[in-house]
Short mmCIF file of C-alpha atoms and ligand atoms in Angstrom, two decimals:
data_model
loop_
_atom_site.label_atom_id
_atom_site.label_comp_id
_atom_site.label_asym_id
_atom_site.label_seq_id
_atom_site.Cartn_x
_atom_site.Cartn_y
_atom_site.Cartn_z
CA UNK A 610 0.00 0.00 0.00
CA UNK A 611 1.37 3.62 -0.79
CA UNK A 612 0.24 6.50 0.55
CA UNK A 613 2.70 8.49 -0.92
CA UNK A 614 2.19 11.05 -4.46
CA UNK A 615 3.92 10.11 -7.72
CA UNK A 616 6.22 12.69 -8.69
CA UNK A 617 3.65 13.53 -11.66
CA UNK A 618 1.03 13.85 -8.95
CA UNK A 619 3.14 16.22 -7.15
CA UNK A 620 3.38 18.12 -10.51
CA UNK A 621 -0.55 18.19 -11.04
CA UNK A 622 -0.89 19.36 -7.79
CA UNK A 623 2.04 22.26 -8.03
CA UNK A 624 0.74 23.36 -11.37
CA UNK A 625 -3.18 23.47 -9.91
CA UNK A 626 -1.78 25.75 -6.46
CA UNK A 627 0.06 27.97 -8.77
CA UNK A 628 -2.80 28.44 -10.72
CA UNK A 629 -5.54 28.74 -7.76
CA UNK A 630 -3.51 31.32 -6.49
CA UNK A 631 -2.02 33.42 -9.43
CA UNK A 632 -5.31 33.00 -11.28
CA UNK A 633 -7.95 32.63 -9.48
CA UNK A 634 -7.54 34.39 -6.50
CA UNK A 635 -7.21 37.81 -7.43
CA UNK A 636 -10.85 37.72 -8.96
CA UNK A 637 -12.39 35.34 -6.87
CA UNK A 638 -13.96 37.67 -4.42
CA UNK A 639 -15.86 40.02 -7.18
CA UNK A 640 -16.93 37.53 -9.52
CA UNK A 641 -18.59 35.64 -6.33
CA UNK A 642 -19.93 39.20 -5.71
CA UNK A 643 -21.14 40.00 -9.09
CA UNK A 644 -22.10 36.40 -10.28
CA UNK A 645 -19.70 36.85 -13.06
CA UNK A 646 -18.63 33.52 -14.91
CA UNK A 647 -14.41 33.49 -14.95
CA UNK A 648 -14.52 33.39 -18.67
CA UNK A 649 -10.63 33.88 -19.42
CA UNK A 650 -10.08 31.93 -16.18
CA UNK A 651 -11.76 28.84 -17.79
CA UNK A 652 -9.66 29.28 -21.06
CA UNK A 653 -6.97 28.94 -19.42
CA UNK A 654 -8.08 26.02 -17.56
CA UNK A 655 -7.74 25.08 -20.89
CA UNK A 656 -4.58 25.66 -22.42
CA UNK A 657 -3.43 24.19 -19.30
CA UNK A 658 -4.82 20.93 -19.71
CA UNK A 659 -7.70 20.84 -16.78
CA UNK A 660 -10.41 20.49 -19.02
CA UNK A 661 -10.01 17.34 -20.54
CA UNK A 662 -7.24 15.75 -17.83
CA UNK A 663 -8.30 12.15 -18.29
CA UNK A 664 -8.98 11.75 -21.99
CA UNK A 665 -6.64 10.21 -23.61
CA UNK A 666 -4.35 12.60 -25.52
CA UNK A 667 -5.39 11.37 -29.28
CA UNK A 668 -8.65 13.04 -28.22
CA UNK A 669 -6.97 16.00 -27.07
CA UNK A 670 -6.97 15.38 -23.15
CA UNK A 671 -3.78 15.21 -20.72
CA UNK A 672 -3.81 11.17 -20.79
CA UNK A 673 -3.86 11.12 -16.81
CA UNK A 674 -5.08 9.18 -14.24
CA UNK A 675 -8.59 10.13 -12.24
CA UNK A 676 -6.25 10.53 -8.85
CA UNK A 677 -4.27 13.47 -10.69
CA UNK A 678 -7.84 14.90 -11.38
CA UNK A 679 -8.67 14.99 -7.80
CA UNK A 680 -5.47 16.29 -6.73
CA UNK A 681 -6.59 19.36 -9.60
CA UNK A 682 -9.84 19.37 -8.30
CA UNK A 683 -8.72 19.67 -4.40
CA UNK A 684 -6.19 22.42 -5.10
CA UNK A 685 -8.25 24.56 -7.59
CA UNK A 686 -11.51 24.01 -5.06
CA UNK A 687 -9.28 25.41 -2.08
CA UNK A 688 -9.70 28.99 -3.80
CA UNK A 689 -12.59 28.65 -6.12
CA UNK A 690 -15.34 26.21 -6.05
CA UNK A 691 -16.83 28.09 -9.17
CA UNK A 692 -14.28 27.29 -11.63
CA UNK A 693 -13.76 23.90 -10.24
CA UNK A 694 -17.68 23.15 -10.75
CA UNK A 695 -17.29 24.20 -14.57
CA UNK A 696 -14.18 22.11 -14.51
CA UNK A 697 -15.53 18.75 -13.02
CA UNK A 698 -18.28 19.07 -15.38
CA UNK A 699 -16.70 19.10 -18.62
CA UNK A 700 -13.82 16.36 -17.59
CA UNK A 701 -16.08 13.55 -15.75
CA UNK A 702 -20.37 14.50 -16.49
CA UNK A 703 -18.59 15.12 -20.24
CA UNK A 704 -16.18 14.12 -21.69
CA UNK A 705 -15.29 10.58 -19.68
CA UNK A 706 -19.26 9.16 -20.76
CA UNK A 707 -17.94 10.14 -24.29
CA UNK A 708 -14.58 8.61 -24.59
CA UNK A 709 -16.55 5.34 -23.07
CA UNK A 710 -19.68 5.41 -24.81
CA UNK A 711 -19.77 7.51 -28.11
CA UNK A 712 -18.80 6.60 -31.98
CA UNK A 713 -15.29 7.45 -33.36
CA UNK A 714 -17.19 10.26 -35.14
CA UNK A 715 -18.49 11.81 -32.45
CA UNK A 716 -15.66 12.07 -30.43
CA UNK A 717 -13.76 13.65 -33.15
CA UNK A 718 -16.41 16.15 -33.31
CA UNK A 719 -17.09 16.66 -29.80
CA UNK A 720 -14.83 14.85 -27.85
CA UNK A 721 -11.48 16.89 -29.33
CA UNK A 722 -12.69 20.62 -28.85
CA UNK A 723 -14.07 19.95 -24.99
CA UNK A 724 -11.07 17.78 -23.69
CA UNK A 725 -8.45 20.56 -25.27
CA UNK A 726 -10.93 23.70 -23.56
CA UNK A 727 -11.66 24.79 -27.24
CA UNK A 728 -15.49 24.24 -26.02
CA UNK A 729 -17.26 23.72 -22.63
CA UNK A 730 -19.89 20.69 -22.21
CA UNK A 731 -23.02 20.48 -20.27
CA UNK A 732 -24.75 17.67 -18.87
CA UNK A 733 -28.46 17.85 -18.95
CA UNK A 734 -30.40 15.17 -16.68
CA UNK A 735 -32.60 17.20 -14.31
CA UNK A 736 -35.81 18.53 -14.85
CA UNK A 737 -38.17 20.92 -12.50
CA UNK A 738 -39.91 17.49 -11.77
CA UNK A 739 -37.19 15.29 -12.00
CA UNK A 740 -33.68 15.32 -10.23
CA UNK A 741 -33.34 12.82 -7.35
CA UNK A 742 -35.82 11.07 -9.15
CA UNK A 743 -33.88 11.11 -12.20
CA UNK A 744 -36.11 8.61 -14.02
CA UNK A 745 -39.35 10.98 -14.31
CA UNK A 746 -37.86 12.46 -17.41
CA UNK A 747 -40.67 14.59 -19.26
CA UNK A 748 -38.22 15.84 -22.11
CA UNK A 749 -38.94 13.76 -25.24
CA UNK A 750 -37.15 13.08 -28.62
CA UNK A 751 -39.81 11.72 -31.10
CA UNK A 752 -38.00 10.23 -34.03
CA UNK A 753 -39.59 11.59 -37.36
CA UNK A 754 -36.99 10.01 -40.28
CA UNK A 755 -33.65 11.17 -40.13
CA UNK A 756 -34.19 13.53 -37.04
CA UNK A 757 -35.56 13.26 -33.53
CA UNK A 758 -37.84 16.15 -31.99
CA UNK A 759 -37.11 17.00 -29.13
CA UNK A 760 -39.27 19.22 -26.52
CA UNK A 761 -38.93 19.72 -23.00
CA UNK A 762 -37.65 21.65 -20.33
CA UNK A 763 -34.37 21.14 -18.21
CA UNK A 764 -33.33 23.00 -15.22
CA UNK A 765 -30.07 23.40 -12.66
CA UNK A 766 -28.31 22.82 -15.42
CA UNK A 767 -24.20 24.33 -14.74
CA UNK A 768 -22.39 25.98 -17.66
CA UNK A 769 -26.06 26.50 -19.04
CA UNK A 770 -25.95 29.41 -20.68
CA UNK A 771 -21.96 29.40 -21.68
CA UNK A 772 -21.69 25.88 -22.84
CA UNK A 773 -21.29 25.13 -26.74
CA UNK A 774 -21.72 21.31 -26.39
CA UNK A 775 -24.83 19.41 -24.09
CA UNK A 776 -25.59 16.33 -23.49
CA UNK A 777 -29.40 16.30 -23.42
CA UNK A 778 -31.25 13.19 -21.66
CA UNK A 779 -34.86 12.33 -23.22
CA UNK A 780 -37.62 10.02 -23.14
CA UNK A 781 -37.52 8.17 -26.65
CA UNK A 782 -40.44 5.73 -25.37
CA UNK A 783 -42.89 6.30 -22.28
CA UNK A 784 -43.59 3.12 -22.22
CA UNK A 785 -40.08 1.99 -21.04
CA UNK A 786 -39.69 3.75 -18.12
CA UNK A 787 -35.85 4.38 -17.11
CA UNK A 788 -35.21 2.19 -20.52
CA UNK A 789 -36.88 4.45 -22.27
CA UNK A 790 -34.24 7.61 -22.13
CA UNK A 791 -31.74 8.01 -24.45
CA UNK A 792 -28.67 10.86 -24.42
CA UNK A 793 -27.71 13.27 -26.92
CA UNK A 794 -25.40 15.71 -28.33
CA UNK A 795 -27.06 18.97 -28.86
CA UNK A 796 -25.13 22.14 -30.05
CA UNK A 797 -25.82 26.03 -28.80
CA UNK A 798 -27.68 27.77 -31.44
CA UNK A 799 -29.92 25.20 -32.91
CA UNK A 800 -33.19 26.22 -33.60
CA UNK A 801 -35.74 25.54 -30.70
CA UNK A 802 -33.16 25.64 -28.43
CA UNK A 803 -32.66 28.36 -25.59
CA UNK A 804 -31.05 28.35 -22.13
CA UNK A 805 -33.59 30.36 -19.43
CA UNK A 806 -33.19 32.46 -16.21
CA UNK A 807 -29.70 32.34 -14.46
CA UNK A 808 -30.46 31.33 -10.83
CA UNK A 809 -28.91 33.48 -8.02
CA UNK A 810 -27.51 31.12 -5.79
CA UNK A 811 -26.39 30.81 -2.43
CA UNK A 812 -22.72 29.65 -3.53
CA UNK A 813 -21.10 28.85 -6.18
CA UNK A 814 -22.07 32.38 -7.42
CA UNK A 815 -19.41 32.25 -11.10
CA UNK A 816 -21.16 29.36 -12.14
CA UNK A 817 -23.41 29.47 -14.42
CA UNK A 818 -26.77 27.41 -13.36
CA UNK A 819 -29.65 28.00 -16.15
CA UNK A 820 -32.81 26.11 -17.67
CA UNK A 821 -32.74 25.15 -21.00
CA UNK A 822 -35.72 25.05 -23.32
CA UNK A 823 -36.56 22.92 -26.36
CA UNK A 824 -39.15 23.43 -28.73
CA UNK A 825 -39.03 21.19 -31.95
CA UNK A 826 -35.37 21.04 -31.62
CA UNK A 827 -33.92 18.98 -34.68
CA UNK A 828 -31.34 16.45 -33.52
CA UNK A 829 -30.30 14.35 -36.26
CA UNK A 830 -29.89 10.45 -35.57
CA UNK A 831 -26.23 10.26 -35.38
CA UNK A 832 -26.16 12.44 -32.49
CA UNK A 833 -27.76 9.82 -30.44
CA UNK A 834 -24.85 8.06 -27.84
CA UNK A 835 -25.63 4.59 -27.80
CA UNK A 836 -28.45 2.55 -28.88
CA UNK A 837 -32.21 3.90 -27.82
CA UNK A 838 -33.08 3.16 -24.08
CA UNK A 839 -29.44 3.63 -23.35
CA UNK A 840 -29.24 7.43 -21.87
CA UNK A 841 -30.23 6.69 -17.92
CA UNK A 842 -27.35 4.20 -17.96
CA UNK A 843 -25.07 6.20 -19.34
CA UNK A 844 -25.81 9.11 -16.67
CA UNK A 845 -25.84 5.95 -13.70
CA UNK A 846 -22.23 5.36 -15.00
CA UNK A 847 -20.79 9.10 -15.70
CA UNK A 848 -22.47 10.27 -12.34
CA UNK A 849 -20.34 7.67 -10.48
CA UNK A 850 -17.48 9.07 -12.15
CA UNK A 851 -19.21 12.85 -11.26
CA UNK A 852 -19.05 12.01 -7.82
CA UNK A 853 -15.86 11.72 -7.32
CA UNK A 854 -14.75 15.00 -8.72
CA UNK A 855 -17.44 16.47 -6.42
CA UNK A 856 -16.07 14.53 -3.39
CA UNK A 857 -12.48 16.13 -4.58
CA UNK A 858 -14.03 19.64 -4.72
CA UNK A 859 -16.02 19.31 -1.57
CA UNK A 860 -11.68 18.01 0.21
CA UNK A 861 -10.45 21.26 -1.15
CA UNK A 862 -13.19 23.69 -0.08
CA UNK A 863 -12.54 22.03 3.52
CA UNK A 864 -8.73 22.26 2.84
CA UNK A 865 -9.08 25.76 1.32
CA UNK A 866 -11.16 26.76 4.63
CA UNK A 867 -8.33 25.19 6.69
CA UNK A 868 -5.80 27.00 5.34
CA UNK A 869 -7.05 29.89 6.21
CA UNK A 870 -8.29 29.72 9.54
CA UNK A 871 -4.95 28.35 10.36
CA UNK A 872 -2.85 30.93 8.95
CA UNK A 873 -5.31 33.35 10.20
CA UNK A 874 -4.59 31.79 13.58
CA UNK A 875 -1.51 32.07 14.22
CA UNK A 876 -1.70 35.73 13.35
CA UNK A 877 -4.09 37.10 15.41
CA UNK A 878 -3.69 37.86 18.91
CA UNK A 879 -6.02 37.53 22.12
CA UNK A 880 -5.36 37.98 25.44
CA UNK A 881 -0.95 38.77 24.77
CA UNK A 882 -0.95 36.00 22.31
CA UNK A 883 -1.50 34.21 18.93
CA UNK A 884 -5.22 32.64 18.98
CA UNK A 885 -3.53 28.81 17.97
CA UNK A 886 -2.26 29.50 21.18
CA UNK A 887 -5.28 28.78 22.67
CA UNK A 888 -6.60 25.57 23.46
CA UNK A 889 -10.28 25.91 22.61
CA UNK A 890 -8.76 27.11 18.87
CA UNK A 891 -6.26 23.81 18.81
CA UNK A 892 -9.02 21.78 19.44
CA UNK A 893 -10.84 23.09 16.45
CA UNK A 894 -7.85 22.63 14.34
CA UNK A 895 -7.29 18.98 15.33
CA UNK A 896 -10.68 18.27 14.53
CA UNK A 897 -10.86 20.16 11.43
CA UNK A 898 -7.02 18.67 9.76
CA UNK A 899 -8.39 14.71 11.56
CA UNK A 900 -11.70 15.17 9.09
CA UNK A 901 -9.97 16.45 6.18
CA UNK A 902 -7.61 13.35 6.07
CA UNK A 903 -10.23 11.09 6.16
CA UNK A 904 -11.81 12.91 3.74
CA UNK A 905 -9.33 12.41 1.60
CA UNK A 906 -8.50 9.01 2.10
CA UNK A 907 -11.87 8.13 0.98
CA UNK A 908 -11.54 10.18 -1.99
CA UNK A 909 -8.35 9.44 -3.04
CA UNK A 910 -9.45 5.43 -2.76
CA UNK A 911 -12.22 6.33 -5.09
CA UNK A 912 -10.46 7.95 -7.67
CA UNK A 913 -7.50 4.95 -7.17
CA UNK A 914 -10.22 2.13 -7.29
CA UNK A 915 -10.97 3.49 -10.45
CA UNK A 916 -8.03 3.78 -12.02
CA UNK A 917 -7.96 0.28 -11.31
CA UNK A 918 -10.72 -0.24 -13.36
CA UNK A 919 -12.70 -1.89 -9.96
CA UNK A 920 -16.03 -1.46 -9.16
CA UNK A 921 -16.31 2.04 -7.41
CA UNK A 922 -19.56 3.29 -7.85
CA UNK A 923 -20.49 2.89 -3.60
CA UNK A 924 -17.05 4.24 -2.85
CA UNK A 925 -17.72 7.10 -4.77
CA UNK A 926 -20.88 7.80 -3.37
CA UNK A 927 -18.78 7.48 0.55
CA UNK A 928 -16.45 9.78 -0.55
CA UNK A 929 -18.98 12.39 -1.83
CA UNK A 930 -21.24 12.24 1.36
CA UNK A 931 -18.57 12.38 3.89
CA UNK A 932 -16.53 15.11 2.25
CA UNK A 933 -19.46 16.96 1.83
CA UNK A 934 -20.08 17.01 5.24
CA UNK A 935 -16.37 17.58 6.24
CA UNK A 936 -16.92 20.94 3.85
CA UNK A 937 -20.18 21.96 5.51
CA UNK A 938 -18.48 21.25 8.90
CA UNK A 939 -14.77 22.81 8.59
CA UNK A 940 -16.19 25.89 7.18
CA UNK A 941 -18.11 26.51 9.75
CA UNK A 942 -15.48 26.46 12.08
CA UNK A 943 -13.04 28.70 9.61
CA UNK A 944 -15.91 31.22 9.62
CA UNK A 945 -16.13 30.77 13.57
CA UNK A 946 -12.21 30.74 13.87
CA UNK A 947 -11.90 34.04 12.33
CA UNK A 948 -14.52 35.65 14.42
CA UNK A 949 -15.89 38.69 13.04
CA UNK A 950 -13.59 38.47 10.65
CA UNK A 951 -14.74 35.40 9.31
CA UNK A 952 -18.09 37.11 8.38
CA UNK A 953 -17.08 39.47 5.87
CA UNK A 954 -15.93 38.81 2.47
CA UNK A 955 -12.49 39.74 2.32
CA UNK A 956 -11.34 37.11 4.44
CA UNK A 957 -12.77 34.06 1.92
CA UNK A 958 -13.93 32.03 4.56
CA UNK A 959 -18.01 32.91 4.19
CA UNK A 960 -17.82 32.46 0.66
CA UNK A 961 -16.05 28.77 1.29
CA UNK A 962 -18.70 28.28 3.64
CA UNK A 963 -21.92 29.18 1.30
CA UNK A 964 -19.53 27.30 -1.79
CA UNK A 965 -20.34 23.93 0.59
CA UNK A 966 -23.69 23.77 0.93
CA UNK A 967 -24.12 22.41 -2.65
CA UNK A 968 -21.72 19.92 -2.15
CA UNK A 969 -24.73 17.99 -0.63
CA UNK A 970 -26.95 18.59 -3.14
CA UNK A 971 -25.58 18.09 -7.03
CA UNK A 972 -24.55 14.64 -8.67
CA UNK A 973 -27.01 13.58 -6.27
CA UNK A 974 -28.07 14.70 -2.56
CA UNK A 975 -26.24 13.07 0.24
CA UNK A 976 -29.87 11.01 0.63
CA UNK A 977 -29.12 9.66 -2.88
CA UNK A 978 -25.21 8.98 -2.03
CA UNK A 979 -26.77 6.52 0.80
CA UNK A 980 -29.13 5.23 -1.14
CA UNK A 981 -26.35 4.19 -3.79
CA UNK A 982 -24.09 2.71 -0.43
CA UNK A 983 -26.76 1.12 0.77
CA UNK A 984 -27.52 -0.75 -2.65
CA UNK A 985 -23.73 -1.47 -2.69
CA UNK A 986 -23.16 -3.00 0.98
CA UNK A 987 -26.20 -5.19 0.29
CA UNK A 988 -25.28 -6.22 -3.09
N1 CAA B 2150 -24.31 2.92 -11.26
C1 CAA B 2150 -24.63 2.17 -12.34
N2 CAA B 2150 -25.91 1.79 -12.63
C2 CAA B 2150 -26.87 2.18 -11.76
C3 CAA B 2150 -26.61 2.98 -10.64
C4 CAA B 2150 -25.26 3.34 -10.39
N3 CAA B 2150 -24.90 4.11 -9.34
N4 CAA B 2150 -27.77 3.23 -9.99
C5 CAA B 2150 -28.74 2.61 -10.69
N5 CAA B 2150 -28.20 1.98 -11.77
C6 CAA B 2150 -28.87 1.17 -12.78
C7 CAA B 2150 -29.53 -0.06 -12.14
O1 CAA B 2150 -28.63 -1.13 -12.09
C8 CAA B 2150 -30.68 -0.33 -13.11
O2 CAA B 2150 -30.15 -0.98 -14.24
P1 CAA B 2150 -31.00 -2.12 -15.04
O3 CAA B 2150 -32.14 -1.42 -15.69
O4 CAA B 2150 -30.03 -2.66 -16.02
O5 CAA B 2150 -31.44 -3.10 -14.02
C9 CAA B 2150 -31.10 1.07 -13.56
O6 CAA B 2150 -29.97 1.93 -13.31
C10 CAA B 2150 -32.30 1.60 -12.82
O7 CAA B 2150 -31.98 1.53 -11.47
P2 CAA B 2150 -33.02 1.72 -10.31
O8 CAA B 2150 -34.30 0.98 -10.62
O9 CAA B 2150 -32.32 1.39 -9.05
O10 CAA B 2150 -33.34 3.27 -10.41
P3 CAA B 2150 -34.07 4.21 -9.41
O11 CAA B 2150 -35.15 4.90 -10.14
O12 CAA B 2150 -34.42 3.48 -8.15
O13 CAA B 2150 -32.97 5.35 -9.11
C11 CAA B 2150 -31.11 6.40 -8.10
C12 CAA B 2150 -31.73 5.11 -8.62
C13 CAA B 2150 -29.80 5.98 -7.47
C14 CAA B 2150 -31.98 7.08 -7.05
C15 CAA B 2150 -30.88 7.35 -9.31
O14 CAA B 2150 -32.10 7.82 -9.83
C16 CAA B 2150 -30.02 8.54 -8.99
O15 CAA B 2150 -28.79 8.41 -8.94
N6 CAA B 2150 -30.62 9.74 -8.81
C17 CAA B 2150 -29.88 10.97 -8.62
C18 CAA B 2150 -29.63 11.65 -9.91
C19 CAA B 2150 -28.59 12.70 -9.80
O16 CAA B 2150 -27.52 12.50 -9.24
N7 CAA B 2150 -28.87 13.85 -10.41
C20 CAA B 2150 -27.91 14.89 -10.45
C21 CAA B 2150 -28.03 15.61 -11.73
S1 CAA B 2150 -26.55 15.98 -12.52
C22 CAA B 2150 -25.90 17.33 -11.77
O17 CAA B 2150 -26.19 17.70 -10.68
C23 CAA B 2150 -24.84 17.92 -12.59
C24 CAA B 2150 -24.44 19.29 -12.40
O18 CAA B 2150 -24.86 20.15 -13.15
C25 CAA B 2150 -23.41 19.63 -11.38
#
């Protein structure tokens, strides 16, 4: 057993803090402010290889493994969850179900401009009746010759508005229940197709979380993924995948809050000296740095299990809900650590507090992740 980074890890991981903070931290605070999507931030993300990090480089992508992902994710999530969202999209809800699952056509098409950044993907399962539920779909694609029709509504959707590329779920047959959906590509600017009201959110605020609307959409046949009946599948599989780069970003929002509150701590004085000099404030710190490891044990065993190409859907799930929690939990205490302080913007802590809320609530809500456990452990 090694516990120990590769030195290519180590490289991931220096190239992702360099870029946290010489790139995103400058504007992190007024984009959260102004709900302003990092545009050039996410090109980049890009040109630097985070958008596509575990395709395999004849598709464009970095060729890596799904632990130096994490490591990205953790490190990039420490300073902004926002950017890290748009990034976990496009590399696992994206482009992974498409280097799996889609023809040699259509990953030349699509698969080369979203791994390389050229493009940003969207993954479009949830509707305003259906997200835990994820099998209600209402959206329907009625094949009519060469074409399917598609018309429906979508909603929470991230990178809504600003992605080029989505991957649209829809009911090609009532009748079939879950094997009834099918998944395809559909491109910004097709006729029918329009992405709603921007939701003003909690956290998360340079995201981009929209509707989308389609009325008598064309999508021609090729564009399907799969055969027919195929599509809930396909977002079972690439949400196990999902999960674990929303475990990673849920480990760096807790590291991120960490980081400060400890810095912060041994800074400020009370009562003649530094506040870590204070028991009641080591005690917090212990807790906090214990439930980040674990946090990222469970993580990192996700991401390693698959590498390994095991089953890792359950651990997944584990590593999502308890890192979730360890970001709800340690950014409390960063705010609470920093006092007054720690309620103001400037000091980063509030917004890495409101960033982890939705860590227990997308790719599935921390009821779902037990549910999924559950199914595992009794398997
Ligand atoms: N991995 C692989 N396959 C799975 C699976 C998993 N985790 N969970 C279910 N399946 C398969 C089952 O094996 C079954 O396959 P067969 O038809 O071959 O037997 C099929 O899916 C149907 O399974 P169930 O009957 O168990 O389905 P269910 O209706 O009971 O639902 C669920 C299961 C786990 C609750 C599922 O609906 C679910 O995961 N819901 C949450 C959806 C979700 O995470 N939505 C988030 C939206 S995406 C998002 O947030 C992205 C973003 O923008 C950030």
């Amino acid at each position: 057993m090694h516990f120990e980074l590769t030195e290519e890890h180590r490289a991931v991981q220096e190239a992702a803090r360099d870029f946290a903070k010489n790139e995103l931290l400058p504007g992190v605070i007024q984009r959260d402010i102004e709900s302003r999507f990092p545009v050039e931030e996410i090109k980049k993300m890009g040109e630097l290889g985070f958008m596509g990090m575990m395709i395999e480089p004849k598709y464009n992508g970095g060729g890596m493994d799904t632990v130096s992902y994490v490591i990205a994710m953790e490190e990039l999530s420490k300073i902004d969850a926002s950017a890290s969202v748009v990034m976990s999209v496009n590399n696992s809800l994206v482009c992974w179900g498409i280097e799996r699952y889609a023809s040699e056509a259509q990953k030349e098409k699509y698969l080369k401009p979203l791994a390389s950044g050229q493009k940003l993907g969207a993954f479009a399962l949830s509707e305003p009746e259906a997200g835990s539920d994820a099998t209600s779909q209402k959206t329907e694609a009625k094949l009519e010759g060469d074409y399917y029709v598609l018309n429906g509504t979508k909603n929470w959707i991230t990178n809504g508005s600003q992605a080029d590329i989505y991957l649209i779920f829809a009911q090609t047959d009532h009748s079939k229940g879950h094997k009834g959906i099918s998944v395809f590509f559909v491109e910004k600017g097709w006729e029918g197709f329009t992405s709603g009201h921007k939701e003003d959110k909690l956290g998360i605020r340079a995201s981009d979380t929209t509707s989308l609307m389609f009325t008598d959409v064309k999508v021609p046949i090729e564009n399907r993924i799969g055969e027919e009946g195929f599509g809930f599948i396909y977002a079972m599989e690439t949400l196990n995948g999902g999960r674990i780069g929303i475990a990673a970003q849920a480990l760096g929002i807790a590291a991120g809050a960490y980081e400060f509150a400890l810095a912060y701590s041994k800074e400020r004085k009370t009562f003649g000296k530094p506040i870590s000099q204070h028991q009641s404030i080591q005690f917090k710190l212990a807790d906090m740095a214990t439930s980040i490891e674990a946090a990222r044990l469970l993580v990192y065993k996700a991401a390693w299990l698959k590498d390994q190409g095991e089953d890792y859907s359950h651990a997944s799930a584990m590593a999502k809900l308890y890192a979730s929690q360890v970001a709800m939990d340690v950014s409390i205490e960063a705010v609470q650590i920093h006092g007054g302080y720690g309620y103001v913007r400037e000091y980063h802590v509030e917004r890495l507090m409101r960033d982890a809320k939705i860590t227990q609530i997308y790719e599935g809500t921390s009821e779902i992740q037990k549910i999924v456990i559950s199914r595992g452990i009794l398997r």
